[in-house]
XYZ file of C-alpha atoms in Angstrom:
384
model
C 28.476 172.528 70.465
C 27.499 169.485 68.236
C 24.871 168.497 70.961
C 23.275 171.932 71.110
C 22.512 171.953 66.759
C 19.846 170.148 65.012
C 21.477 166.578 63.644
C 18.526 167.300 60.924
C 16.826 169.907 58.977
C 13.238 169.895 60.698
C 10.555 172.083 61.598
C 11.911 174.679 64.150
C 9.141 176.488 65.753
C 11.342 179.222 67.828
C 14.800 181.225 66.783
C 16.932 182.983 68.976
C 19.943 184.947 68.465
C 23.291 182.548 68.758
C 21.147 179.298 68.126
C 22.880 176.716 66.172
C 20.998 175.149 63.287
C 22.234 172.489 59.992
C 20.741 174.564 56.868
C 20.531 173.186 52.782
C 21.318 175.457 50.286
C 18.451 176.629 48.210
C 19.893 179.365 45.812
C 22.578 181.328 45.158
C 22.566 184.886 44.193
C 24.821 187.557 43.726
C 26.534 188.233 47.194
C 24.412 185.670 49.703
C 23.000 182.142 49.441
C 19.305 181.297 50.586
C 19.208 178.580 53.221
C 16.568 176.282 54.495
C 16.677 175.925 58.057
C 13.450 174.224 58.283
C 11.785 177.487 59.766
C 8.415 179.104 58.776
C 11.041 180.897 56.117
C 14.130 180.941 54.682
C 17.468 182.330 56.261
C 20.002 184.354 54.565
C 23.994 183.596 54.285
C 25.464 187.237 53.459
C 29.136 186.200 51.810
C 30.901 187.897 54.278
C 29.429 185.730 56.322
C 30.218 182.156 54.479
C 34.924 182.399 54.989
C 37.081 184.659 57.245
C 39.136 185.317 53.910
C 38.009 187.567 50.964
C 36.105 185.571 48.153
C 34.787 187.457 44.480
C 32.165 184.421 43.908
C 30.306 182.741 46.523
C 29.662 179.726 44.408
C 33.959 179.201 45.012
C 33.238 178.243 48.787
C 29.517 176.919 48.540
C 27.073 175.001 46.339
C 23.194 174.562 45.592
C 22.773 171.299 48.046
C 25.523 171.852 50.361
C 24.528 171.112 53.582
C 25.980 173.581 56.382
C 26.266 173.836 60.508
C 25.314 177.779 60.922
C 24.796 179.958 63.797
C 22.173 182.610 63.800
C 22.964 186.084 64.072
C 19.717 188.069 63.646
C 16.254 187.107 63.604
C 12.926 189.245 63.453
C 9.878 187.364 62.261
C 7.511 190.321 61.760
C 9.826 191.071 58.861
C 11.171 187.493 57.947
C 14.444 187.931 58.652
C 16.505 185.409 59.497
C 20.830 186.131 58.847
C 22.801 183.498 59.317
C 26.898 182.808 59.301
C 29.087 179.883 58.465
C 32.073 181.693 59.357
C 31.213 181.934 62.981
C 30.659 178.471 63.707
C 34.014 177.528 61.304
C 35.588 179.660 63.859
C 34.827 178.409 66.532
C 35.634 174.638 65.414
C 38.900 175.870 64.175
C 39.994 177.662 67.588
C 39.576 173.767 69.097
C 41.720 172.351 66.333
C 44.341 175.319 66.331
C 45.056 174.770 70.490
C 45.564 170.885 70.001
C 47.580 171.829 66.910
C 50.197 174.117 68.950
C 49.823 172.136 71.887
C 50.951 169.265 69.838
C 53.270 171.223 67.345
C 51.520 169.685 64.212
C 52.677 170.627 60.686
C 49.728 171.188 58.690
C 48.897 172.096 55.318
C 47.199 175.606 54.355
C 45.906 177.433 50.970
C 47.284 180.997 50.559
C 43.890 182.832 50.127
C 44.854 186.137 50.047
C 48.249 188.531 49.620
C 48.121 190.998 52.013
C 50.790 193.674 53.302
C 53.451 191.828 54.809
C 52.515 188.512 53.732
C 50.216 185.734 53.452
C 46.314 184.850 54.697
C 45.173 181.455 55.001
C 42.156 180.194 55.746
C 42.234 177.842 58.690
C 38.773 178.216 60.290
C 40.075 181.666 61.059
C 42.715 184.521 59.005
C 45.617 182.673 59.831
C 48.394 184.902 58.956
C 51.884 184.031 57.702
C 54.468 187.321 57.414
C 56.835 187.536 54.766
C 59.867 186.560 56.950
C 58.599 183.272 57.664
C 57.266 181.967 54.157
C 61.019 180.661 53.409
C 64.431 180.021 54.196
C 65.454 182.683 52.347
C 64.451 186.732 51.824
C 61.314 187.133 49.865
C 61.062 190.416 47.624
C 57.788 189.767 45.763
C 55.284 186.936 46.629
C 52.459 187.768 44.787
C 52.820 184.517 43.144
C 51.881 182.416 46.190
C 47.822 182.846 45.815
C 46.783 179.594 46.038
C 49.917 177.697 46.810
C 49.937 174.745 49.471
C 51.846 175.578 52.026
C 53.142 173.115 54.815
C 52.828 175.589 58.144
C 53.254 175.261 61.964
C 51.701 177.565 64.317
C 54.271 179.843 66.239
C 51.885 182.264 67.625
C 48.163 181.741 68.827
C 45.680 184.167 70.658
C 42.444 183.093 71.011
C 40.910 186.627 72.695
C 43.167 188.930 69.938
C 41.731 186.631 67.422
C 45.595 186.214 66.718
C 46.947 182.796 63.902
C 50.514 183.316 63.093
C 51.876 180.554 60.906
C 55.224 179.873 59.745
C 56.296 177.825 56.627
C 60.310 178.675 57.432
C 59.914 176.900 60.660
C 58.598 173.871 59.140
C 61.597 174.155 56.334
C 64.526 174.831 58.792
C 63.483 172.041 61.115
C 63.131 169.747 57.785
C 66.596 171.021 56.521
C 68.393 170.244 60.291
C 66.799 166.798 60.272
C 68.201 165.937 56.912
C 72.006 167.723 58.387
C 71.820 165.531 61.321
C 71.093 162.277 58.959
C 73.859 163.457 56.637
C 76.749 163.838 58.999
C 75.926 160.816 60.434
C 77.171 159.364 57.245
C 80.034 161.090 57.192
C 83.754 159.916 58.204
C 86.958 161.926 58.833
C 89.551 161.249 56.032
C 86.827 160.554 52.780
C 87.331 162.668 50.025
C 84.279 164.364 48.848
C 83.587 166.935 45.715
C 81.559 169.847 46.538
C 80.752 173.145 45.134
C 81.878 176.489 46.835
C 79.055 178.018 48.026
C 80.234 181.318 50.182
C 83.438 182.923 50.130
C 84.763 185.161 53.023
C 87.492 186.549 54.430
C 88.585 183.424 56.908
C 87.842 181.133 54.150
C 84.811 179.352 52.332
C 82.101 177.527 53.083
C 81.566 174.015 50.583
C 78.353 172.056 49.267
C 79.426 168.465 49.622
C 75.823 167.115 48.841
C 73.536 169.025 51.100
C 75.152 169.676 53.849
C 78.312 172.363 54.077
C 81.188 172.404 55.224
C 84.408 175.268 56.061
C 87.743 175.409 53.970
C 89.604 177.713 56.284
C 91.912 179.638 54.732
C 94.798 177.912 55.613
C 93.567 174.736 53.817
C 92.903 175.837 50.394
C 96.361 175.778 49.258
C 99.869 174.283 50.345
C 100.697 178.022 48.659
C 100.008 181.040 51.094
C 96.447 182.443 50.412
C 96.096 185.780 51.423
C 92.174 185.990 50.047
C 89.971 183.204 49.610
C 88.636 185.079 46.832
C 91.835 185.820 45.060
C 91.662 181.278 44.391
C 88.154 180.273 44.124
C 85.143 181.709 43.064
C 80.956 181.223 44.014
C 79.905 177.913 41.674
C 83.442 176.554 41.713
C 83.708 172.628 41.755
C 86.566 171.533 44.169
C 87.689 168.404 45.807
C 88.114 168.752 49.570
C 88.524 166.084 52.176
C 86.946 165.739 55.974
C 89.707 166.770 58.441
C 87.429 166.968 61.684
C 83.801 166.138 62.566
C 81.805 168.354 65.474
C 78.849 165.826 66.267
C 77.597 168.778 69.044
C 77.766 171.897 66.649
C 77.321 169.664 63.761
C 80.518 171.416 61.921
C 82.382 169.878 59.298
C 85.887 171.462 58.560
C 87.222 170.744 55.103
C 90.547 170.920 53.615
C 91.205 171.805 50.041
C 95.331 171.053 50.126
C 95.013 167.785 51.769
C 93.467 166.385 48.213
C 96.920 167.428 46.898
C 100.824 166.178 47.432
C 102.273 167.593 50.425
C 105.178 169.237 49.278
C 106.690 168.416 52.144
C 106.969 164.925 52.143
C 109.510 166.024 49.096
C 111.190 168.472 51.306
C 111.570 166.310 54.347
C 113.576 163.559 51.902
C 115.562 166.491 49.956
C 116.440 169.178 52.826
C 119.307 168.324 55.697
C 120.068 170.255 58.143
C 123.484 172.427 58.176
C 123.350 173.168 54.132
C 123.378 175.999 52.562
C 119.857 176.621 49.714
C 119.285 179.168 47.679
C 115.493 181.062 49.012
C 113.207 183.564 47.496
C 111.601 185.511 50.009
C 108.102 185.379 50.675
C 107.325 187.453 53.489
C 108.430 189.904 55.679
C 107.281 190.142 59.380
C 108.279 192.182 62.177
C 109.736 189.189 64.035
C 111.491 188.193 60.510
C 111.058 186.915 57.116
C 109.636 183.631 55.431
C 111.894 182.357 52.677
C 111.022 179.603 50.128
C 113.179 176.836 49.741
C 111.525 174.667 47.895
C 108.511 174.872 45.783
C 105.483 175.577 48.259
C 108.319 175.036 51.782
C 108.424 178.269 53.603
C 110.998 178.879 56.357
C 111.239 181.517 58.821
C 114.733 184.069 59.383
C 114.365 185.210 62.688
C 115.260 188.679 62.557
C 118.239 187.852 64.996
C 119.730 185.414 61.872
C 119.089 188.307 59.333
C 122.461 190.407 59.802
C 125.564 190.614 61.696
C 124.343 194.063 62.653
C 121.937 195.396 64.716
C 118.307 195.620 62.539
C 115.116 197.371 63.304
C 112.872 195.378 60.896
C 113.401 192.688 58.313
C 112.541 194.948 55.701
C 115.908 196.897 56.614
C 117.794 194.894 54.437
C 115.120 192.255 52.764
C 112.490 193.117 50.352
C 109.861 190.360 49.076
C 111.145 188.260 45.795
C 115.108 189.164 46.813
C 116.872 185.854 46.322
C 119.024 184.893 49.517
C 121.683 182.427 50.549
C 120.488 180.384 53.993
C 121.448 177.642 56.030
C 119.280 175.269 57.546
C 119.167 175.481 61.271
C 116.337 172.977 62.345
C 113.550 170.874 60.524
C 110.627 170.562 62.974
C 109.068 167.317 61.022
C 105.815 167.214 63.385
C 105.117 170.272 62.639
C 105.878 171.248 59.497
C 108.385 174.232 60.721
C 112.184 175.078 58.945
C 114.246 177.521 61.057
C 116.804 179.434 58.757
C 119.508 181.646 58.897
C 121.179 184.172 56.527
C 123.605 185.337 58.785
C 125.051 181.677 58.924
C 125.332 180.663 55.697
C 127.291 184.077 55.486
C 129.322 182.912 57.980
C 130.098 179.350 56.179
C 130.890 180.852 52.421
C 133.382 183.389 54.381
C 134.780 180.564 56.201
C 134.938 178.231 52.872
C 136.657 181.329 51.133
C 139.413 181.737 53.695
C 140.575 178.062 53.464
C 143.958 178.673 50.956
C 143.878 176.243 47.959
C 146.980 174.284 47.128
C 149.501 175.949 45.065
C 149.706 172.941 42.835
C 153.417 172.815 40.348
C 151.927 170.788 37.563
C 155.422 170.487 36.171
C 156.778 168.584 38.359
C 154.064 166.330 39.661
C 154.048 167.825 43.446
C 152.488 170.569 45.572
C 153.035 173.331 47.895
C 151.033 173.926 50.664
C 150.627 177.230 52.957
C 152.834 175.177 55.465
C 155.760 174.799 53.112
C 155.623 178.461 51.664
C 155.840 180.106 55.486
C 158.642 177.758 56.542
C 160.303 178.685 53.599
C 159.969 182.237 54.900
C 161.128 181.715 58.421
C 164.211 179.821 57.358
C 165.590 183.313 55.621
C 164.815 184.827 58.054
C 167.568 183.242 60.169
């Protein structure tokens, strides 16, 4: 294209429709700009004809002096007409630089030029267009504000024939965003305690800021206390300490744990509760396979239903309700895992069997005792 223009404004002695010429800007009026091609008479730039995007003032694009590269799209020399465009041969440069740009997946920067139903215009040579669900990360009511923003843009859609520039700014902010994720769990490690910010709160737990890059607090690990809604514990904005309990380097997931920043209450338990004695439990929860009693603050241990009663029960709730306080025995500690089996039905069994045991009728008078023994043979030798 370059070889087929004048490299200098000269004398041209013939014009044909398509021709590609260099032209210096003479004047500037209203809605065109007179341009000297070097021909028998001036040419005419139409502003429609200088940028594919809308512009109020031609003097905003072009200048008295500027020097152009113009194609010719009308010429008739019995009445001296000679229209030119700018925006044709911008066009067709840009078309060249927009395929190497996909091809190469260049990030590029762009002037919003106009605000248009849906979204954005550029100018890039051509309307490049960029809809309103790929200017950010995030959902966009109004952007009337954007005219004449910089934007940093990829191209995700290009159609030479359609005349077809679709431009994204989210694409070039996600893919910014993942590369600073990746370099930020690199630098993480499994055990460090961080402090973060809860950012989203569901049902399964909540999702923590710990410096750009979050992280999951299931709901089991907010509390060594039974959580039954994230929401009910911690709020949006909340500052909390959590520390890394596992690293995903594939998914890039980071799960969090709110408790483990706090004293496991059972280390205390573990020292304090033996197996075979009899505690004093508030219960917690009912379940259709039994109920969870609390033995110690924040130590939860499960009544199977079959160590509820002596008799036959449908459901827990039967004969339980949540905050009754009960007697039970300790069946089994399961250190690894954190599990207390308990009975009620047992430690029943061993105040009944305590109770039964006859004290020692004691004669404080003179200084010896009776036992059951001695009061039965008594019996049995009257008896003869």
């Amino acid at each position: 294209m370059v070889g087929e223009m004048n490299n200098e404004i000269s004398n041209i002695t013939t014009l044909q429709k398509g021709d590609l010429v260099k032209g210096k800007v003479l004047k500037i009026e209203d809605k065109q700009a007179i341009i000297d091609i070097g021909y028998k008479y001036d040419g005419i730039l139409p502003i429609g004809e200088v940028t594919n995007v809308y512009v109020e003032n031609i003097q905003d694009v072009i200048q008295i002096g500027d020097e152009l590269e113009l194609k010719v799209l009308r010429v008739n020399d019995e009445e001296e007409k000679l229209i030119l465009s700018k925006k044709a041969i911008d066009q067709e440069k840009a078309w060249d630089i927009l395929e190497k740009r996909k091809e190469n997946n260049e990030v590029f920067e762009v002037k919003v030029a106009e605000i248009v139903k849906g979204g954005l215009i550029a100018d890039v040579g051509v309307r490049g267009f960029i809809p309103s669900s790929l200017i950010e990360n995030h959902y966009i009511d109004d952007f009337s504000d954007y005219k004449g923003k910089t934007l940093r843009v990829k191209i995700v859609e290009l159609d030479r024939q359609k005349n077809r520039v679709i431009l994204s700014q989210k694409d070039v902010l996600q893919e910014e965003k993942e590369k600073e994720k990746n370099t930020l769990f690199s630098q993480l490690q499994v055990g460090e305690v961080k402090d973060g910010i809860v950012r989203r709160i569901t049902d399964f737990g909540v999702f923590v800021d710990i410096g750009g890059i979050d992280g999951l607090v299931h709901i089991s690990e907010i509390s060594w206390d039974r959580v039954e809604k994230p929401s009910d514990v911690l709020k949006e904005g909340q500052q909390v300490k959590v520390k890394i309990v596992r690293l995903d380097p594939e998914t890039k997931r980071i799960s969090l744990s709110i408790k483990e920043t706090e004293p496991n209450p059972w280390k205390k338990a573990i020292s304090t509760l033996k197996v075979d004695e009899i505690y004093l439990g508030t219960v917690k929860r009912l379940t259709n396979f039994g109920a969870f009693v609390e033995v110690m603050p924040n130590v939860e241990g499960l009544v199977h239903i079959s160590q509820i009663s002596h008799r036959h029960i449908g459901t827990p709730g039967e004969v339980l309700e949540v905050g009754q306080q009960v007697k039970v025995k300790i069946l089994d500690i399961d250190r690894e895992n954190q599990r207390i089996s308990l009975s009620i039905k047992e430690a029943e069994e061993k105040e009944t069997k305590a109770e039964e045991i006859p004290p020692e009728y004691e004669k404080k008078d003179t200084g010896f005792s009776v036992t059951l023994g001695d009061v039965i043979g008594d019996k049995l030798k009257d008896l003869k």
